XYZ file of C-alpha atoms in Angstrom:
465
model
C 113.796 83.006 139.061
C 116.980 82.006 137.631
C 118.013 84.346 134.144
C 118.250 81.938 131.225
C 121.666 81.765 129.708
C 123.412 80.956 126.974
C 125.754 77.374 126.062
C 128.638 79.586 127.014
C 127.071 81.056 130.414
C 125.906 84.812 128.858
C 122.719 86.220 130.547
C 120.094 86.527 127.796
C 118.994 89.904 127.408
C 115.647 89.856 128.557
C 112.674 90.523 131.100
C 109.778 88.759 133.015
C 108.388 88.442 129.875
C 110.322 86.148 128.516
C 108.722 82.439 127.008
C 109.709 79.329 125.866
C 109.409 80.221 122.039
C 111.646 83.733 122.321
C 114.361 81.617 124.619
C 114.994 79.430 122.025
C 114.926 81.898 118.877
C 117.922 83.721 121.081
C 119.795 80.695 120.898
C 119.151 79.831 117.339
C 122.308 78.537 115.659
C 123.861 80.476 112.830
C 124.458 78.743 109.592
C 128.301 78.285 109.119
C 128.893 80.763 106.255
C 127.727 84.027 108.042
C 125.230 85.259 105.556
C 121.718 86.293 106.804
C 120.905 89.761 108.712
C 120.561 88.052 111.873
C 123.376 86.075 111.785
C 126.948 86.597 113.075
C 129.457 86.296 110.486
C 132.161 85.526 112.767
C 133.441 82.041 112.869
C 132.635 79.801 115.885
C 135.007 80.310 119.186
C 137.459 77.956 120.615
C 136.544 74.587 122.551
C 132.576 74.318 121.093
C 131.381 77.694 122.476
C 128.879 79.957 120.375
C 129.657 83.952 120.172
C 127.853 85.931 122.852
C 125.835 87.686 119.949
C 125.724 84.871 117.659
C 121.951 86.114 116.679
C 121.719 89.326 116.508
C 118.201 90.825 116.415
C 117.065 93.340 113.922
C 115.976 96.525 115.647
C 112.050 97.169 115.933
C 111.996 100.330 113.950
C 114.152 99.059 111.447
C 112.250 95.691 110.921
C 109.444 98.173 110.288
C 111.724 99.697 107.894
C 112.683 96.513 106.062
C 109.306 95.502 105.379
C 107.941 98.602 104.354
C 110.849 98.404 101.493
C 110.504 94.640 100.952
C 107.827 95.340 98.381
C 109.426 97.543 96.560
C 113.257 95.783 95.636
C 114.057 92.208 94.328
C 116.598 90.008 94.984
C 118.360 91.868 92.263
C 117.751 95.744 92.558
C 117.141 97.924 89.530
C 117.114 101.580 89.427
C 113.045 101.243 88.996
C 113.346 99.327 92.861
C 114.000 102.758 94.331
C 110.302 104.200 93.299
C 107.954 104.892 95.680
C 104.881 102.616 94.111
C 104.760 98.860 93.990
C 105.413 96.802 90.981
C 102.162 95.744 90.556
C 99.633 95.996 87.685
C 96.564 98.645 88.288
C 93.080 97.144 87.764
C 90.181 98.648 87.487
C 87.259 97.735 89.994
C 83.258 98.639 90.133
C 82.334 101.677 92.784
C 80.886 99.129 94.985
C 84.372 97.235 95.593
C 86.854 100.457 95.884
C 86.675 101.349 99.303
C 89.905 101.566 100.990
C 92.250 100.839 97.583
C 94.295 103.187 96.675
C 93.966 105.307 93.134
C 96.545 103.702 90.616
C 95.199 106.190 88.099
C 93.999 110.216 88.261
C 90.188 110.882 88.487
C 89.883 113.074 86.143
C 86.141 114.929 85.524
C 84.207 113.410 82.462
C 82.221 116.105 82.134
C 81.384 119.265 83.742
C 80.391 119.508 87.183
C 77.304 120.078 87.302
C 77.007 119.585 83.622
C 74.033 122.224 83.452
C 72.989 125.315 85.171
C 70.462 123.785 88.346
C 68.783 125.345 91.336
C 70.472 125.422 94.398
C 67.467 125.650 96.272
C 63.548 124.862 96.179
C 61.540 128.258 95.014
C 61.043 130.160 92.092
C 63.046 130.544 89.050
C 62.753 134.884 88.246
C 63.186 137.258 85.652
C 64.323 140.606 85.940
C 62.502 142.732 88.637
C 59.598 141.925 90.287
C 56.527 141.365 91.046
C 56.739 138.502 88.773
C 53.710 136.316 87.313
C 53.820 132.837 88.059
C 53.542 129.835 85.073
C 50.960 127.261 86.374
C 53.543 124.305 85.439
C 56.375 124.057 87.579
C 60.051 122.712 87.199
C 61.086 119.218 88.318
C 64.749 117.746 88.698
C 65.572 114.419 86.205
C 62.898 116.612 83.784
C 64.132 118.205 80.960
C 64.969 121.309 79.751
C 62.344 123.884 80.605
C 61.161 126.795 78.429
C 63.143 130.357 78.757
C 61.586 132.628 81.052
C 60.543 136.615 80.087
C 61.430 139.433 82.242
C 58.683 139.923 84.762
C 58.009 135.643 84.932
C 58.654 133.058 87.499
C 58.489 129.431 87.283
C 58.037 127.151 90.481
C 61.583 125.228 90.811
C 62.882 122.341 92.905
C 66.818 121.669 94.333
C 68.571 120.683 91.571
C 66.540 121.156 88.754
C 67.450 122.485 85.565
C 67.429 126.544 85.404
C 65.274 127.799 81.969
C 67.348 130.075 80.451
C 67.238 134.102 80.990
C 66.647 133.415 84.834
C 68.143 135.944 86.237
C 67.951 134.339 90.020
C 66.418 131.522 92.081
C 64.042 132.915 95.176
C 63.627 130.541 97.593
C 60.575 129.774 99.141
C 60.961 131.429 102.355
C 61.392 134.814 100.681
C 58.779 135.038 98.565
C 55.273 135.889 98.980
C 51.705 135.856 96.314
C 49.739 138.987 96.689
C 45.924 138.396 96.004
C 46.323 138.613 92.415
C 48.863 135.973 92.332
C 51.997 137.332 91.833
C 55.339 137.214 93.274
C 56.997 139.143 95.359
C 60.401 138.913 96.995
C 60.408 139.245 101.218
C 64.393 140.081 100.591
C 66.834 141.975 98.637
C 67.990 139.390 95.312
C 71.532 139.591 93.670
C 71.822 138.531 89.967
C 72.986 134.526 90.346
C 71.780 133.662 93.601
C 71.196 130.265 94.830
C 71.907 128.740 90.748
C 74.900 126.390 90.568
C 76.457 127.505 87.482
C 77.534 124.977 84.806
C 80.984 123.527 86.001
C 81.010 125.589 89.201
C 83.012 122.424 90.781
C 84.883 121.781 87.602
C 85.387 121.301 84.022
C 85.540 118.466 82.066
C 89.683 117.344 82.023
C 90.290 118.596 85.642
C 92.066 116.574 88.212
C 89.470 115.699 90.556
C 92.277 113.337 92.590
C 95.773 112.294 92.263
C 97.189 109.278 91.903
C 97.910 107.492 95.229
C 94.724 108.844 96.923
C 93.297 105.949 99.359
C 89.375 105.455 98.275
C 86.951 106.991 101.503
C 83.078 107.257 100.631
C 83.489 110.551 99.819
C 85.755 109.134 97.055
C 83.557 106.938 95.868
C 80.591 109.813 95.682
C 82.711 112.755 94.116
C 83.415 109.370 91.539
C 79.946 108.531 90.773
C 79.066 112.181 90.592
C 81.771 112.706 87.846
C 79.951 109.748 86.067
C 82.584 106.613 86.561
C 81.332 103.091 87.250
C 84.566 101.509 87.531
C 88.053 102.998 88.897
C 91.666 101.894 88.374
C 93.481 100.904 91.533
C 96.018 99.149 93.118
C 94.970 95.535 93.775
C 94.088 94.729 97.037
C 97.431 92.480 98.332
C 96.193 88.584 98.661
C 97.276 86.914 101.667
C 97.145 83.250 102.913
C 97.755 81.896 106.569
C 99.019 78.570 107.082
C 98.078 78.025 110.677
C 101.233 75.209 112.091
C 100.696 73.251 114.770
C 99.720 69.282 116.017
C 98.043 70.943 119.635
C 95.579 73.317 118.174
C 91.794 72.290 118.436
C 89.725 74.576 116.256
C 86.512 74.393 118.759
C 85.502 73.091 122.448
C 87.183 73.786 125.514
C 91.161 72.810 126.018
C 92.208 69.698 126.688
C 94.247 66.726 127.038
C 97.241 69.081 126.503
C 95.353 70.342 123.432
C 94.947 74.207 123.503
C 92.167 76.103 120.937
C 94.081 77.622 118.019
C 93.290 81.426 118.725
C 95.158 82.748 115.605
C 93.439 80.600 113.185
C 90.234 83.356 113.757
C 91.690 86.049 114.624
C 94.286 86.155 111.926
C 91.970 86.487 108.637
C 90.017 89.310 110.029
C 93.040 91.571 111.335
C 94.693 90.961 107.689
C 91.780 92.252 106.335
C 91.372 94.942 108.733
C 95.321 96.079 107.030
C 94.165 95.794 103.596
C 94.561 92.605 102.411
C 92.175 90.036 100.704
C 92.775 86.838 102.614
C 92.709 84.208 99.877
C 93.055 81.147 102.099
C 93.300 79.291 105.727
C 94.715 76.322 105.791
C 95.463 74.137 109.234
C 99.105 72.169 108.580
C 100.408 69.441 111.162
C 104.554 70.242 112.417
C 105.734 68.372 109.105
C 107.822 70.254 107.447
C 107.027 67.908 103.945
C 103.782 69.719 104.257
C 104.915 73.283 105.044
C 107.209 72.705 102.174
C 104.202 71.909 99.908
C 101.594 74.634 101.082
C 104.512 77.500 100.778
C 105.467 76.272 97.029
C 102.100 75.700 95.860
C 100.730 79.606 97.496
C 100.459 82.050 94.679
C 99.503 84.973 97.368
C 101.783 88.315 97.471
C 101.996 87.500 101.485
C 101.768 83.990 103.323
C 101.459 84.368 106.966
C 102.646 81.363 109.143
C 102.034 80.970 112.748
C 104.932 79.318 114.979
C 107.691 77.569 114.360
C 109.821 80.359 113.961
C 112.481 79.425 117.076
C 114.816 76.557 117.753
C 112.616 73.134 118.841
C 112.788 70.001 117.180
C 108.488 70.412 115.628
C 109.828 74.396 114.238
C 110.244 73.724 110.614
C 110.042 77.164 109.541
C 113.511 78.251 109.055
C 114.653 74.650 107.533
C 111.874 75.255 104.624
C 113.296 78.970 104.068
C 116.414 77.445 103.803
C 115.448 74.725 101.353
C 113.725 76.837 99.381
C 116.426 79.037 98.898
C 114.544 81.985 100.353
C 115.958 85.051 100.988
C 115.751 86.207 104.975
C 115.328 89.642 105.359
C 114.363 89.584 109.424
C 115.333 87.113 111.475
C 114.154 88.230 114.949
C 113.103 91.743 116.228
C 114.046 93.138 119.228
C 110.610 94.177 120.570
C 108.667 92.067 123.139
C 106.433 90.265 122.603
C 107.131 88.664 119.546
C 111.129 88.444 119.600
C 111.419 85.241 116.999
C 109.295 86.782 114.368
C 110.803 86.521 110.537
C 110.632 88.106 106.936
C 111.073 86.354 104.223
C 111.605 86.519 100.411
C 109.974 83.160 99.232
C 109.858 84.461 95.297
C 110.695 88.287 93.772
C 106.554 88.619 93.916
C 106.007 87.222 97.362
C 107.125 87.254 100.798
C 106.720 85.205 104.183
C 106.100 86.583 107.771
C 106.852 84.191 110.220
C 104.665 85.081 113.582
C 105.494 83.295 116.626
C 102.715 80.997 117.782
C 101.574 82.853 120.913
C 98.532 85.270 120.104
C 99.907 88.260 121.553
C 103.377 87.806 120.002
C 101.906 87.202 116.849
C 99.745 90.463 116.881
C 103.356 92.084 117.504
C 104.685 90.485 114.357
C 101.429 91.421 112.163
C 101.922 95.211 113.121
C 105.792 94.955 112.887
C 106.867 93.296 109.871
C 103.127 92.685 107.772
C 101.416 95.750 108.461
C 104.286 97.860 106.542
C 104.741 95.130 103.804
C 100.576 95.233 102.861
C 100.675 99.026 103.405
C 103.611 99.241 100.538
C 101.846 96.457 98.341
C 98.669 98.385 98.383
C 100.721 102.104 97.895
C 99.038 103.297 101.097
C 100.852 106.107 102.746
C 102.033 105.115 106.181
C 100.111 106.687 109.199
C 101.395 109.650 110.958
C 102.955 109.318 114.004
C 101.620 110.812 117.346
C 102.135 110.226 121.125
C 100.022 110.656 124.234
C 101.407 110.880 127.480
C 101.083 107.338 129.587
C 98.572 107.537 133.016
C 101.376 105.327 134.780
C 104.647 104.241 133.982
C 105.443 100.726 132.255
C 108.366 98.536 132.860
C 110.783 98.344 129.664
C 112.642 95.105 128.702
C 116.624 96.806 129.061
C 117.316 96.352 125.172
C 114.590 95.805 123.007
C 111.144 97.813 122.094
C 108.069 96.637 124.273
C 104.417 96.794 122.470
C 101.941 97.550 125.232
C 98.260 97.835 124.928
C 96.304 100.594 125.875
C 93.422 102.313 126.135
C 92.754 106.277 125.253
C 91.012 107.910 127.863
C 90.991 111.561 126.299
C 94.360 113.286 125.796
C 95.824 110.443 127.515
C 97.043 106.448 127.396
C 95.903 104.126 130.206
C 98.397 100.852 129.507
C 96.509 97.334 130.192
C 97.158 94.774 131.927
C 97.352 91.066 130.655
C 99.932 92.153 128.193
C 102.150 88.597 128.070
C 103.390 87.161 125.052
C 100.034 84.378 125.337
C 97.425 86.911 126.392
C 94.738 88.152 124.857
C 92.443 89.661 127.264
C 94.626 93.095 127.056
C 94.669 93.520 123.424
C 91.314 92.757 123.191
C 90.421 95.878 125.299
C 92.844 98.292 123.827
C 92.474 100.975 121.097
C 96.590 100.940 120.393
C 99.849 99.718 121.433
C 102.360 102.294 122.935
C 105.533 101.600 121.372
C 107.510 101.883 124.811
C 110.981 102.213 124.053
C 114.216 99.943 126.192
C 114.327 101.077 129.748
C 110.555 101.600 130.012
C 108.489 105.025 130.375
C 107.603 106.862 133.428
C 104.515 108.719 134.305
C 103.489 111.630 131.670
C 105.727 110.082 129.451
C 104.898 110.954 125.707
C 104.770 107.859 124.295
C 104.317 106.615 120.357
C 101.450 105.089 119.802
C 100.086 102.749 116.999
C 96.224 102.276 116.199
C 94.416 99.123 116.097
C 92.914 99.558 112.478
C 89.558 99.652 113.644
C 89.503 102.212 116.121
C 90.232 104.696 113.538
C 87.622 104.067 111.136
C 85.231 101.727 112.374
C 84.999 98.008 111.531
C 82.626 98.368 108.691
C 85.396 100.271 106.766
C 88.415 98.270 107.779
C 86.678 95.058 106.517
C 85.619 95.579 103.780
């Protein structure tokens, strides 16, 4: 096959993976004045010809970069742009609707935990040394507050019941025996204190329980509704909207008549919420860019997500509405593959625009490239550590830009999939993570970066919620 090239004759600089959509972004036209990251400032060259590098491609790690930051400066930067937390007003939200926000405010303990002396363990509440004689009545949790015990009495107790006063331990039922007159007797040796949980063993009322910035697991929301909170204040959840582009897209039968089904349209929602964010709206738009204009003005979500239209052709209205919007481009095509003509935009100082190429696999590279760090710094969630895994085979590298494989992890190792084109799906599908395989390629046993699919690392009844 023939290398694409360039008006002037230049190789593009790419691999087998190349498609229609990414072709055309590389030979995007610059606007005249030079401004834009992806543009090249230089003026045209003699007799019609455009500059070899007339779009120049933002590198992968530092799209990542860009986006993560995006959320955080305005189109006019202030000293207060440089802090670590979104500009965004805390809320506070019921128990039943925190999981996965992050704390915009300290949990601090209400009270003391536990707020009263309680048993530790079902048995007897004891006095002093035995034998001890037993009361008939016996001690209940949610009851309340029992009668002091003598030296030389016991009192039948359950877990977490309140302690009477003077007990000097709790036996528990194992270890303790009746002789034939009916009292107690220990089986073991007793220290003063065992098995009660004192009165604010855990804490005091004023402590810290958790920081701000602490992301909100189940075991958040317990520790929570043990300290006695109904509601806590948060970060709002980033609201997203996905304007799905596109006159061939049928939303359900089998393709067609040069129709194809619109695989993003379903996918999209779910994977957005999978990365945090509450998807406020889908909306279906024909290649007119009158109505792209109108759905991108009229969005009041932090992020709208559109699908194609993000390269060159004559139906790609994308970039035009940017432009006549006045929008400020922060990425304008990533060198990673798939998903070369994705884009970053500021539409307004409180919202942005990713532009994901139309083909599904492509566009999964531009949700974990450019929106994926954008919602995590909306929502203040701290980014994911890094790790690597050596690769079970070598995979071929495009010779400049990143390459986003999927792959499956088969114990300490990566296993790459097959089915990994820019249109595919039946790779990502399978896969636990993409290997972030750097220009060039990896060989065998190479240790390799790898990025989770949101689900595999806390199961899908977590992630989307």
């Amino acid at each position: 096959m023939t290398a694409p090239r360039l008006r002037d004759g230049a190789p593009v600089e790419d691999s087998d993976d190349l498609d229609v959509e990414e072709a055309l972004a590389l030979v995007r036209e610059a606007k005249d004045d030079g401004t834009g990251p992806a543009r090249d400032p230089r003026p045209a060259e003699p007799h019609g010809h455009a500059p070899a590098e007339r779009h120049r491609a933002t590198p992968w790690l530092q799209a990542r970069e860009i986006a993560a930051r995006a959320a955080r400066a305005t189109r006019a930067p202030r000293p207060a742009a440089t802090s670590s937390a979104p500009r965004r007003t805390p809320v506070p939200v019921p128990l039943g609707d925190a999981l996965g926000l992050v704390l915009a405010a300290p949990l601090d303990a209400l009270s003391d935990l536990p707020s009263f002396d309680t048993s530790a363990m079902d048995g007897w509440a004891v006095a002093g040394p035995g034998p001890w004689t037993v009361r008939e009545e016996g001690v209940l949790a949610g009851h309340a507050q029992p009668a002091p015990l003598t030296d030389g009495e016991a009192v039948r107790i359950a877990t977490g019941a309140r302690v009477p006063a003077d007990t000097t331990a709790v036996l528990r039922t194992e270890h303790g025996r009746t002789d034939a007159q009916g009292r107690l007797h220990a089986t073991r040796d007793m220290v003063h204190g065992q098995d009660i949980r004192p009165r604010g063993q855990e804490c005091r009322s004023g402590d810290q329980l958790l920081p701000v910035g602490t992301q909100i697991t189940p075991a958040v929301l317990g520790l929570a509704a043990a300290a006695g909170y109904d509601t806590v204040t948060v970060v709002p959840r980033p609201r997203a909207e996905v304007l799905v582009l596109g006159d061939e897209l049928l939303t359900e039968g089998l393709p067609r008549e040069g129709l194809i089904r619109d695989a993003l349209g379903p996918m999209l929602p779910p994977w957005l919420r999978a990365l945090g964010a509450e998807v406020v709206a889908v909306r279906r738009i024909r290649d007119d860019a009158k109505a792209l204009h109108k759905a991108i003005t009229a969005s009041t979500a932090d992020l709208i997500v559109t699908t194609g239209g993000t390269a060159a052709g004559p139906h790609d209205h994308v970039h035009p509405t940017l432009e006549r919007l006045g929008a400020e481009l922060l990425v304008d095509g990533v060198k990673v593959r798939p998903g070369h003509p994705m884009l970053l935009a500021r539409t307004r100082d409180d919202q942005h625009l990713v532009g994901l190429p139309g083909n599904p696999l492509a566009a999964v590279s531009g949700l974990i490239t450019l929106a994926e760090p954008l919602l995590r710094t909306l929502a203040a969630r701290p980014a994911p550590e890094p790790y690597t895994l050596p690769l079970t085979e070598p995979v071929h590298g495009h010779p400049y830009d990143t390459r986003l494989v999927p792959v499956v992890l088969r114990g300490d190792r990566a296993v790459p999939l097959h089915y990994n084109g820019p249109a595919m799906l039946r790779g990502i599908a399978a896969a636990d993570a993409l290997a972030v395989v750097p220009p060039g390629g990896a060989r065998q046993g190479a240790e390799t970066e790898l990025l989770d699919l949101p689900w595999t690392t806390a199961g899908i009844g977590v992630c989307f919620t």
